[in-house]
Amino acid sequence: VYEYSLPPHGPGQGTPESFYEGGYEQYATELVLPNILRASKHYEPNPERASLFLVPYRGLMRYILDRKNPNLSNDGFMAIIDWLRKSGPWFDRHGGVDHIWIFPSGRGASIFPEWEAHIGAGIFLSPEGDGRAGLMQPH
């Protein structure tokens, strides 16, 4: 699994890890899973040899910080997707089906209103889920 190195000043990046304290600890999955991957035997630093790709975008953090303007959450995801496409052929090579996204809350992919059109074929990791919304169904 290759982990993208997202731009440090892109949406959802560069915010201190202290964000995940004071009631937001469960959302730290956005930080923990990439760390676990990098320490595992499954980590592949060369995207040419990878079969899966982790996008370590802190989407839920961005969503919470921008909750007064939900369009910013959508814009953040779209900016990351644009960056992925400019970074190499991997995102579009298989239609995103080999890309892993972390959604650390029961809201799942709904924090990205256009998720079905842009990352619907991807793999979603979540430590919790709310089946009532129909967004966290296993495939």
PDB file of C-alpha atoms in Angstrom:
ATOM      1  CA  VAL A   1       0.000   0.000   0.000  1.00  0.00           C
ATOM      2  CA  TYR A   2       1.432   3.328  -1.076  1.00  0.00           C
ATOM      3  CA  GLU A   3       0.606   6.387   1.021  1.00  0.00           C
ATOM      4  CA  TYR A   4       0.368   9.692  -0.787  1.00  0.00           C
ATOM      5  CA  SER A   5       2.347  12.559   0.712  1.00  0.00           C
ATOM      6  CA  LEU A   6      -0.288  15.248   0.495  1.00  0.00           C
ATOM      7  CA  PRO A   7       0.835  18.863   0.166  1.00  0.00           C
ATOM      8  CA  PRO A   8       1.472  20.291   3.655  1.00  0.00           C
ATOM      9  CA  HIS A   9      -0.663  23.378   3.078  1.00  0.00           C
ATOM     10  CA  GLY A  10      -3.532  21.716   1.246  1.00  0.00           C
ATOM     11  CA  PRO A  11      -7.024  21.433   2.705  1.00  0.00           C
ATOM     12  CA  GLY A  12      -7.072  19.488   5.939  1.00  0.00           C
ATOM     13  CA  GLN A  13      -3.297  19.397   6.257  1.00  0.00           C
ATOM     14  CA  GLY A  14      -1.042  21.269   8.621  1.00  0.00           C
ATOM     15  CA  THR A  15      -3.537  21.474  11.481  1.00  0.00           C
ATOM     16  CA  PRO A  16      -1.962  20.480  14.790  1.00  0.00           C
ATOM     17  CA  GLU A  17      -2.588  16.998  16.125  1.00  0.00           C
ATOM     18  CA  SER A  18      -4.063  18.681  19.214  1.00  0.00           C
ATOM     19  CA  PHE A  19      -7.252  19.063  17.151  1.00  0.00           C
ATOM     20  CA  TYR A  20      -7.985  15.428  17.981  1.00  0.00           C
ATOM     21  CA  GLU A  21      -8.142  16.144  21.735  1.00  0.00           C
ATOM     22  CA  GLY A  22     -10.991  17.473  23.842  1.00  0.00           C
ATOM     23  CA  GLY A  23     -13.786  15.305  22.517  1.00  0.00           C
ATOM     24  CA  TYR A  24     -12.496  14.488  19.057  1.00  0.00           C
ATOM     25  CA  GLU A  25     -10.192  11.599  20.063  1.00  0.00           C
ATOM     26  CA  GLN A  26     -12.159   8.965  18.146  1.00  0.00           C
ATOM     27  CA  TYR A  27     -11.537  10.873  14.929  1.00  0.00           C
ATOM     28  CA  ALA A  28      -7.781  10.489  15.314  1.00  0.00           C
ATOM     29  CA  THR A  29      -8.136   7.433  13.083  1.00  0.00           C
ATOM     30  CA  GLU A  30      -7.208   9.933  10.352  1.00  0.00           C
ATOM     31  CA  LEU A  31      -3.761  10.071  11.964  1.00  0.00           C
ATOM     32  CA  VAL A  32      -3.439   6.579  13.409  1.00  0.00           C
ATOM     33  CA  LEU A  33      -4.145   4.460  10.325  1.00  0.00           C
ATOM     34  CA  PRO A  34      -1.430   6.060   8.160  1.00  0.00           C
ATOM     35  CA  ASN A  35       1.063   5.568  11.016  1.00  0.00           C
ATOM     36  CA  ILE A  36       0.118   1.896  11.334  1.00  0.00           C
ATOM     37  CA  LEU A  37       0.457   1.437   7.580  1.00  0.00           C
ATOM     38  CA  ARG A  38       3.932   3.005   7.451  1.00  0.00           C
ATOM     39  CA  ALA A  39       5.117   0.643  10.204  1.00  0.00           C
ATOM     40  CA  SER A  40       3.678  -2.461   8.531  1.00  0.00           C
ATOM     41  CA  LYS A  41       5.127  -4.943   6.054  1.00  0.00           C
ATOM     42  CA  HIS A  42       2.387  -3.866   3.629  1.00  0.00           C
ATOM     43  CA  TYR A  43       3.773  -0.355   3.187  1.00  0.00           C
ATOM     44  CA  GLU A  44       5.171   0.299  -0.302  1.00  0.00           C
ATOM     45  CA  PRO A  45       7.080   3.581  -0.755  1.00  0.00           C
ATOM     46  CA  ASN A  46       7.121   3.251  -4.555  1.00  0.00           C
ATOM     47  CA  PRO A  47       3.739   3.901  -6.221  1.00  0.00           C
ATOM     48  CA  GLU A  48       4.867   1.964  -9.303  1.00  0.00           C
ATOM     49  CA  ARG A  49       4.942  -1.239  -7.236  1.00  0.00           C
ATOM     50  CA  ALA A  50       1.808  -0.574  -5.151  1.00  0.00           C
ATOM     51  CA  SER A  51      -1.517  -2.291  -5.665  1.00  0.00           C
ATOM     52  CA  LEU A  52      -3.401  -0.053  -3.215  1.00  0.00           C
ATOM     53  CA  PHE A  53      -3.111   3.661  -2.435  1.00  0.00           C
ATOM     54  CA  LEU A  54      -3.915   5.369   0.867  1.00  0.00           C
ATOM     55  CA  VAL A  55      -5.142   8.960   0.672  1.00  0.00           C
ATOM     56  CA  PRO A  56      -4.377  10.336   4.178  1.00  0.00           C
ATOM     57  CA  TYR A  57      -6.698  13.305   3.804  1.00  0.00           C
ATOM     58  CA  ARG A  58      -8.053  14.601   7.125  1.00  0.00           C
ATOM     59  CA  GLY A  59     -11.519  15.110   5.714  1.00  0.00           C
ATOM     60  CA  LEU A  60     -13.467  14.892   8.950  1.00  0.00           C
ATOM     61  CA  MET A  61     -11.222  17.406  10.669  1.00  0.00           C
ATOM     62  CA  ARG A  62     -11.765  19.755   7.737  1.00  0.00           C
ATOM     63  CA  TYR A  63     -15.513  19.119   7.872  1.00  0.00           C
ATOM     64  CA  ILE A  64     -15.678  19.966  11.579  1.00  0.00           C
ATOM     65  CA  LEU A  65     -13.573  23.101  11.199  1.00  0.00           C
ATOM     66  CA  ASP A  66     -15.711  24.253   8.260  1.00  0.00           C
ATOM     67  CA  ARG A  67     -19.122  23.076   9.501  1.00  0.00           C
ATOM     68  CA  LYS A  68     -20.587  26.559   9.140  1.00  0.00           C
ATOM     69  CA  ASN A  69     -19.972  26.274   5.411  1.00  0.00           C
ATOM     70  CA  PRO A  70     -20.426  22.646   4.259  1.00  0.00           C
ATOM     71  CA  ASN A  71     -19.399  23.554   0.706  1.00  0.00           C
ATOM     72  CA  LEU A  72     -15.836  23.933   1.978  1.00  0.00           C
ATOM     73  CA  SER A  73     -15.773  20.226   2.882  1.00  0.00           C
ATOM     74  CA  ASN A  74     -16.776  19.299  -0.653  1.00  0.00           C
ATOM     75  CA  ASP A  75     -14.256  21.785  -2.079  1.00  0.00           C
ATOM     76  CA  GLY A  76     -11.505  20.268   0.076  1.00  0.00           C
ATOM     77  CA  PHE A  77     -12.126  16.778  -1.264  1.00  0.00           C
ATOM     78  CA  MET A  78     -12.279  18.086  -4.821  1.00  0.00           C
ATOM     79  CA  ALA A  79      -8.941  19.875  -4.314  1.00  0.00           C
ATOM     80  CA  ILE A  80      -7.364  16.635  -3.075  1.00  0.00           C
ATOM     81  CA  ILE A  81      -8.741  14.692  -6.049  1.00  0.00           C
ATOM     82  CA  ASP A  82      -7.385  17.341  -8.407  1.00  0.00           C
ATOM     83  CA  TRP A  83      -4.002  17.071  -6.674  1.00  0.00           C
ATOM     84  CA  LEU A  84      -4.084  13.245  -6.961  1.00  0.00           C
ATOM     85  CA  ARG A  85      -4.704  13.487 -10.702  1.00  0.00           C
ATOM     86  CA  LYS A  86      -1.809  15.897 -11.135  1.00  0.00           C
ATOM     87  CA  SER A  87       0.506  13.731  -9.008  1.00  0.00           C
ATOM     88  CA  GLY A  88       0.538  10.770 -11.350  1.00  0.00           C
ATOM     89  CA  PRO A  89      -1.582   8.258 -13.224  1.00  0.00           C
ATOM     90  CA  TRP A  90      -2.551   6.115 -10.237  1.00  0.00           C
ATOM     91  CA  PHE A  91      -5.911   7.624  -9.264  1.00  0.00           C
ATOM     92  CA  ASP A  92      -7.391   7.432 -12.747  1.00  0.00           C
ATOM     93  CA  ARG A  93      -5.646   4.218 -13.774  1.00  0.00           C
ATOM     94  CA  HIS A  94      -8.397   2.005 -12.301  1.00  0.00           C
ATOM     95  CA  GLY A  95     -11.064   4.605 -11.646  1.00  0.00           C
ATOM     96  CA  GLY A  96     -10.068   5.020  -7.991  1.00  0.00           C
ATOM     97  CA  VAL A  97     -11.095   1.475  -7.061  1.00  0.00           C
ATOM     98  CA  ASP A  98      -7.640   0.876  -5.557  1.00  0.00           C
ATOM     99  CA  HIS A  99      -7.670   4.007  -3.397  1.00  0.00           C
ATOM    100  CA  ILE A 100      -8.324   3.920   0.347  1.00  0.00           C
ATOM    101  CA  TRP A 101     -10.119   6.777   2.106  1.00  0.00           C
ATOM    102  CA  ILE A 102     -10.483   7.172   5.882  1.00  0.00           C
ATOM    103  CA  PHE A 103     -13.859   8.286   7.244  1.00  0.00           C
ATOM    104  CA  PRO A 104     -13.560   8.189  11.047  1.00  0.00           C
ATOM    105  CA  SER A 105     -17.159   8.935  11.972  1.00  0.00           C
ATOM    106  CA  GLY A 106     -20.641   7.552  11.502  1.00  0.00           C
ATOM    107  CA  ARG A 107     -21.265  10.229   8.909  1.00  0.00           C
ATOM    108  CA  GLY A 108     -19.011   8.271   6.571  1.00  0.00           C
ATOM    109  CA  ALA A 109     -18.550   9.627   3.083  1.00  0.00           C
ATOM    110  CA  SER A 110     -21.519  11.980   3.493  1.00  0.00           C
ATOM    111  CA  ILE A 111     -19.077  14.697   4.611  1.00  0.00           C
ATOM    112  CA  PHE A 112     -18.183  14.830   0.894  1.00  0.00           C
ATOM    113  CA  PRO A 113     -21.525  15.456  -0.827  1.00  0.00           C
ATOM    114  CA  GLU A 114     -20.190  14.479  -4.265  1.00  0.00           C
ATOM    115  CA  TRP A 115     -18.501  11.292  -3.050  1.00  0.00           C
ATOM    116  CA  GLU A 116     -20.441   8.911  -5.285  1.00  0.00           C
ATOM    117  CA  ALA A 117     -19.377  10.688  -8.466  1.00  0.00           C
ATOM    118  CA  HIS A 118     -15.694  11.007  -7.531  1.00  0.00           C
ATOM    119  CA  ILE A 119     -14.642   8.294  -5.071  1.00  0.00           C
ATOM    120  CA  GLY A 120     -17.614   5.915  -5.051  1.00  0.00           C
ATOM    121  CA  ALA A 121     -15.506   3.047  -6.389  1.00  0.00           C
ATOM    122  CA  GLY A 122     -12.873   3.475  -3.661  1.00  0.00           C
ATOM    123  CA  ILE A 123     -12.279   1.643  -0.400  1.00  0.00           C
ATOM    124  CA  PHE A 124     -13.589   3.349   2.749  1.00  0.00           C
ATOM    125  CA  LEU A 125     -12.193   2.645   6.213  1.00  0.00           C
ATOM    126  CA  SER A 126     -14.229   3.638   9.238  1.00  0.00           C
ATOM    127  CA  PRO A 127     -14.112   2.588  12.901  1.00  0.00           C
ATOM    128  CA  GLU A 128     -17.832   3.272  13.213  1.00  0.00           C
ATOM    129  CA  GLY A 129     -20.778   3.504  10.927  1.00  0.00           C
ATOM    130  CA  ASP A 130     -24.412   4.476  10.796  1.00  0.00           C
ATOM    131  CA  GLY A 131     -26.305   2.024   8.629  1.00  0.00           C
ATOM    132  CA  ARG A 132     -29.415   4.207   8.643  1.00  0.00           C
ATOM    133  CA  ALA A 133     -27.889   6.533   6.054  1.00  0.00           C
ATOM    134  CA  GLY A 134     -26.959   3.686   3.713  1.00  0.00           C
ATOM    135  CA  LEU A 135     -23.438   5.086   3.355  1.00  0.00           C
ATOM    136  CA  MET A 136     -21.523   2.431   5.270  1.00  0.00           C
ATOM    137  CA  GLN A 137     -22.741  -0.755   3.626  1.00  0.00           C
ATOM    138  CA  PRO A 138     -20.126  -3.468   3.018  1.00  0.00           C
ATOM    139  CA  HIS A 139     -19.463  -4.556  -0.544  1.00  0.00           C
TER     140      HIS A 139
END
